[in-house]
Coordinates of C-alpha atoms in Angstrom, one line a residue:
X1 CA 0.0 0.0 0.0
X2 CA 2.5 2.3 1.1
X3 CA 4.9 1.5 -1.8
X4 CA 5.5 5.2 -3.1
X5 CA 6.5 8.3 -0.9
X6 CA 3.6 9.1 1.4
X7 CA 2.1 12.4 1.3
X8 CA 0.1 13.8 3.9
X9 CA -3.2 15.6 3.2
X10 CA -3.3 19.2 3.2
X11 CA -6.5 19.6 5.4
X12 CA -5.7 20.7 8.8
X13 CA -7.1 17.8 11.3
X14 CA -7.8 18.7 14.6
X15 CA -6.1 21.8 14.2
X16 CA -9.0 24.3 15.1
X17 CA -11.1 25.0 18.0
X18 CA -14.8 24.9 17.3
X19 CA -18.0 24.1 19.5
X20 CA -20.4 21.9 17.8
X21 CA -24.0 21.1 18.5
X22 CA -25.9 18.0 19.2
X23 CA -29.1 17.4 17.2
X24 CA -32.0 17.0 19.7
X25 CA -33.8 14.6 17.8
X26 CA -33.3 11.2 15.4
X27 CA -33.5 11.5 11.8
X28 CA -36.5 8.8 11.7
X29 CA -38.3 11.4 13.3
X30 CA -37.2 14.3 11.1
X31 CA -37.4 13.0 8.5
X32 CA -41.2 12.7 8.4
X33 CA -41.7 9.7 5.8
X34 CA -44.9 9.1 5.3
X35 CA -46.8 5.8 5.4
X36 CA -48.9 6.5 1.9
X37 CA -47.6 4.5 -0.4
X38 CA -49.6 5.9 -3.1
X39 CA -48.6 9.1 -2.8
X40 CA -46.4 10.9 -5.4
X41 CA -43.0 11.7 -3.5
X42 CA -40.2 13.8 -4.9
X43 CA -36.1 13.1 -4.0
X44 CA -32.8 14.8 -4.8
X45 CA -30.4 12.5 -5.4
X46 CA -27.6 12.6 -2.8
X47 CA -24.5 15.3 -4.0
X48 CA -21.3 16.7 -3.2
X49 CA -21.0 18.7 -0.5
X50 CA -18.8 21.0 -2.4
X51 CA -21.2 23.1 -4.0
X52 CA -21.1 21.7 -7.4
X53 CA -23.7 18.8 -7.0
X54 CA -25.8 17.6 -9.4
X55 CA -29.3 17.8 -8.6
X56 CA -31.8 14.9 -9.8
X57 CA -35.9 15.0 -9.0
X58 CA -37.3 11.7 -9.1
X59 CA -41.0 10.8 -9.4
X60 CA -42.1 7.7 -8.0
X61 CA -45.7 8.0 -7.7
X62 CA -45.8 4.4 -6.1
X63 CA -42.6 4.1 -4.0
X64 CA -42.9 1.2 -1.0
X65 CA -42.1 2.3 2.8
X66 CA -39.4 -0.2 3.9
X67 CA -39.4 -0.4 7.4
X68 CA -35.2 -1.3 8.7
X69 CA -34.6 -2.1 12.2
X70 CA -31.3 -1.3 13.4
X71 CA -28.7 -2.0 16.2
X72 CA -29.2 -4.8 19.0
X73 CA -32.2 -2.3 21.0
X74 CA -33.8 -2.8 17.5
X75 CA -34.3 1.3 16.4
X76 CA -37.0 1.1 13.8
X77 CA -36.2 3.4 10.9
X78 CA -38.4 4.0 7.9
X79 CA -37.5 4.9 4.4
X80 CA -38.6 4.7 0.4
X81 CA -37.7 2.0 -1.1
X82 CA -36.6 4.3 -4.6
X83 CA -34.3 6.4 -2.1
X84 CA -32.7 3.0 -0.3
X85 CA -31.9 2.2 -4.1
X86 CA -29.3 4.7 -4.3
X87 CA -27.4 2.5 -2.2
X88 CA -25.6 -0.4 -4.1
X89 CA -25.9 -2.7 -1.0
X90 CA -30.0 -2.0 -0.3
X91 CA -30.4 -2.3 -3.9
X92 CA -28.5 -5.9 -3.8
X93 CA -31.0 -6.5 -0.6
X94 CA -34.2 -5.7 -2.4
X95 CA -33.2 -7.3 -5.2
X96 CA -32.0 -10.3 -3.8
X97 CA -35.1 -11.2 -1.6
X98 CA -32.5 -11.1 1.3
X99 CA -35.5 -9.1 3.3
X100 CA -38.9 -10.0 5.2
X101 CA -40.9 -8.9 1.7
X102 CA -44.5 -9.8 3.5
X103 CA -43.8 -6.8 5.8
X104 CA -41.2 -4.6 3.8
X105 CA -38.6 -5.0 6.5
X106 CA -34.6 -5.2 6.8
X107 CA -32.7 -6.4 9.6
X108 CA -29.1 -4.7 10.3
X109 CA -28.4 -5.8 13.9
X110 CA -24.6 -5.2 14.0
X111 CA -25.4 -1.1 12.6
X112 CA -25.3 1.2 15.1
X113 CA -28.9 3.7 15.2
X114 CA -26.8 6.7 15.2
X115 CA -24.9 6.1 12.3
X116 CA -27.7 5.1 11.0
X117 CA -29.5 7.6 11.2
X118 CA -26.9 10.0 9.8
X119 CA -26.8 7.6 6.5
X120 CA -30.3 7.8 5.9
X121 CA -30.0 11.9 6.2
X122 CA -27.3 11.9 3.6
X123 CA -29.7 9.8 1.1
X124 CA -32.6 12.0 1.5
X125 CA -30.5 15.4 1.8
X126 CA -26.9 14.9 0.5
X127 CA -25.9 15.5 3.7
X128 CA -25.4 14.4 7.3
X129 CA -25.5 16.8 10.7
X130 CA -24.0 18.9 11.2
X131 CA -23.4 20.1 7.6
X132 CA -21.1 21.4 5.9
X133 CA -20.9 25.4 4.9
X134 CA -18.6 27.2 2.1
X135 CA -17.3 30.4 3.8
X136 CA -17.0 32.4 0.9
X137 CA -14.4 34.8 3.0
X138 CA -11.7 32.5 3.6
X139 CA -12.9 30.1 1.0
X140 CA -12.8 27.0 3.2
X141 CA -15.2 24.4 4.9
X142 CA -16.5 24.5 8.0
X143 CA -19.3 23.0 10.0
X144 CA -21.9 24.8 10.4
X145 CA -23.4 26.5 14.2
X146 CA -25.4 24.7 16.0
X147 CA -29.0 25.5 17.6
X148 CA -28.4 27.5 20.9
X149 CA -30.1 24.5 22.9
X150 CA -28.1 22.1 20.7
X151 CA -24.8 20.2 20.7
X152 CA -23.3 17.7 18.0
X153 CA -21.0 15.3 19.4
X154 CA -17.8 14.3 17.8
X155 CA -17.6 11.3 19.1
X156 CA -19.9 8.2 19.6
X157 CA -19.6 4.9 22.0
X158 CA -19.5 1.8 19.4
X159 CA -20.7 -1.1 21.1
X160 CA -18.2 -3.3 18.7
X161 CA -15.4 -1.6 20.1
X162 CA -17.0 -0.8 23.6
X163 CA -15.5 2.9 23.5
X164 CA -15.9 5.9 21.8
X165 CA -14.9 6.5 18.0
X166 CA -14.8 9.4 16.2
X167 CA -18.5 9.3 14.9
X168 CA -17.0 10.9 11.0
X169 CA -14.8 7.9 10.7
X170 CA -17.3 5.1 11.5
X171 CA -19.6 7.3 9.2
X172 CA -17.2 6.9 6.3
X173 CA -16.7 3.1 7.0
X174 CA -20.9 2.8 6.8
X175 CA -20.4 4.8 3.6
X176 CA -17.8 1.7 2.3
X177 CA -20.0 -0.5 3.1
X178 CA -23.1 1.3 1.5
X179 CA -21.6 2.0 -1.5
X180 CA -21.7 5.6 -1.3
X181 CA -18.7 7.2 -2.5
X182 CA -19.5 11.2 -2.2
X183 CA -20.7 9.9 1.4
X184 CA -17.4 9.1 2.1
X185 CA -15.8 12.4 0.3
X186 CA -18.3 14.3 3.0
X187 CA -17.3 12.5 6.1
X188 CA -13.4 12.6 5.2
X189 CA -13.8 16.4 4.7
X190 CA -15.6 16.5 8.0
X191 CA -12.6 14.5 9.7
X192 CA -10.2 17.7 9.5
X193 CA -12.5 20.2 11.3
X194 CA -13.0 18.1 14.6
X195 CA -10.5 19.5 17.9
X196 CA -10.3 18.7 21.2
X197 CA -10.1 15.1 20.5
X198 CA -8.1 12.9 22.8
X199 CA -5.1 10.6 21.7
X200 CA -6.8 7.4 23.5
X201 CA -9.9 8.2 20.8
X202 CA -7.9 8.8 18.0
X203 CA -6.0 5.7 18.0
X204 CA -9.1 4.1 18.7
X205 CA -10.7 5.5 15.4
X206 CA -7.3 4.8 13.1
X207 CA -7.5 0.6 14.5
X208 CA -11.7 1.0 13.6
X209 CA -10.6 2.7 10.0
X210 CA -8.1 0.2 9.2
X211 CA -10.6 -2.8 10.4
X212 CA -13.4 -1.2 8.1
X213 CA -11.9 -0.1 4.6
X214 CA -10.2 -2.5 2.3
X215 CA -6.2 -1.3 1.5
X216 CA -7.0 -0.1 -2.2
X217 CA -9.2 2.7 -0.1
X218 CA -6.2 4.7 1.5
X219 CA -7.5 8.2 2.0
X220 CA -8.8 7.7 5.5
X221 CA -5.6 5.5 6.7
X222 CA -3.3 8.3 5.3
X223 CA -5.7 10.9 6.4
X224 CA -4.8 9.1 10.5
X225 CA -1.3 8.4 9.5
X226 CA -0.9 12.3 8.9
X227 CA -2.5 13.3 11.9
X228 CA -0.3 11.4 14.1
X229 CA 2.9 12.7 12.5
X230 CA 1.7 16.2 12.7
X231 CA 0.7 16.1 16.3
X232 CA 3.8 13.6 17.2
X233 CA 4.8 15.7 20.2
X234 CA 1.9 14.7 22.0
X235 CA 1.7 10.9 20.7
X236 CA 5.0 10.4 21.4
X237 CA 4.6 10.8 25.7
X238 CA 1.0 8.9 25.1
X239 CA 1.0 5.9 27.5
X240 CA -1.9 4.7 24.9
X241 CA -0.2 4.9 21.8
X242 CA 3.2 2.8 23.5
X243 CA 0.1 0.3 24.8
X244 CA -1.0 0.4 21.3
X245 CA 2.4 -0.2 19.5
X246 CA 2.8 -3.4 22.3
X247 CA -0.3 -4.9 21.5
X248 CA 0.4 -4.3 17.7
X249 CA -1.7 -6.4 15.2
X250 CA -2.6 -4.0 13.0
X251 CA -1.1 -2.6 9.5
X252 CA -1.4 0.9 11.0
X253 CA 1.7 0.9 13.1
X254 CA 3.9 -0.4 10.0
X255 CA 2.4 2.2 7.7
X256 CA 3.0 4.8 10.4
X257 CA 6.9 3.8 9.9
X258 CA 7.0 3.9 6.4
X259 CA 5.4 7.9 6.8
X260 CA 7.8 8.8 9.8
X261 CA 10.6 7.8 7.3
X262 CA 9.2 9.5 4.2
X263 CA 8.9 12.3 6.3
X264 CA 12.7 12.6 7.8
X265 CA 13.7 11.8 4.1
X266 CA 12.1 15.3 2.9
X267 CA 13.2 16.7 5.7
X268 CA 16.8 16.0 5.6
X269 CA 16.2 16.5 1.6
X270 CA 15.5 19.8 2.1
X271 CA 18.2 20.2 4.2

């Protein structure tokens, strides 16, 4: 994987200090889906959050309500069946009878609600909270302000890991496993304006990334791999990161050589 010269990426992770809000409510109750099937419903298909998506109405006057019940407390989410198409893996699902079809339902026990939740957003608005905004001023991304009685966490507990991840990276490995490709373009943008983050969490969130994406998919292991080089003073006197290293079986320590060395190279290159 980590055959030619690493380069790190140019956004600046964890290198701000911004609040962020929490949303105050799930997205199966937002999103207000109704349960007439015979009703004419109109969707824009998921774009990029960069500005220059392309936007796609789609008529279905007879779209099916799938019902999906998610996580091991069994959230019950709801969604059209034309909108869960967008999605190679639901449109392998409904196509491949792998679903209770007497009652329109789908079964994802190991998902967790909340990221979930922020999936289904993205398919029904091409985007997850909390959003992405274009500040025209210094012509960067940012998230956007929350509501003044609202917070957004950065971080989630993951019952597969028992301890918290960083909720843009699990995002981006739902997005893998989805399918969706701009989905992962959104959360990776969204990994770089998070701060405040601790080191325990963030090697957490690299072992989960590297566990979750196959190696031909390298923007979110390079994306952690640059982190930890830029922010080396503090990972090098982090009693998790030498557990880490001890406990090893992972790719992401290796790879983490192979960028420390690229990076002394250039430095002693420009030297």
């Amino acid at each position: 994987m980590f055959s030619r010269r690493f380069e790190p990426p140019q956004n600046k992770s964890f290198s701000k200090s911004q609040k962020l809000g929490r949303s105050t409510s799930s997205f199966s109750k937002e999103a207000g889906i109704s349960k007439r099937r015979h009703e004419t419903t109109r969707h824009r298909r998921p774009g990029t959050a960069t500005g220059s998506e392309s936007q796609l109405t789609v008529e279905n006057p007879i779209s099916a309500i799938i019902t999906l019940v998610i996580g091991q407390e069994q959230r019950i989410f709801a969604a059209h069946e034309h909108v869960l198409n967008l999605s190679p893996f639901f449109q392998a699902v409904l196509q491949n009878q792998m679903m209770d079809f007497q009652n329109k339902k789908i079964s994802l026990p190991d998902e967790e609600p909340e990221i979930f939740s922020s999936v289904l957003e993205y398919l029904y608005k091409g985007d997850y909270y909390p959003r992405l905004v274009h500040n025209k001023k210094r012509n960067s991304w940012e998230m956007e302000q929350p509501a003044e009685d609202g917070r957004a966490e950065s971080t989630i507990y993951h019952r597969g890991v028992d301890g918290e991840l960083l909720k843009d990276t699990v995002i981006y490995c739902a997005a893998e496993k989805y399918g969706l490709e701009e989905l992962k373009r959104v959360a990776l943008r969204k990994q770089g304006l998070q701060s405040g983050i601790q080191a325990s969490t963030i090697l957490s969130s690299a072992r989960y990334a590297y566990a979750n994406t196959p190696e031909t998919d390298s923007k979110l292991r390079a994306h952690y791999l640059a982190l930890i080089i830029r922010s080396r003073s503090t990972f090098k006197r982090s009693g998790t990161m030498q557990m880490e290293m001890l406990n090893g079986g992972s790719q992401l320590f290796f790879d983490l050589f192979v960028a420390l060395c690229n990076h002394v190279d250039d430095i002693s290159s420009a030297a």
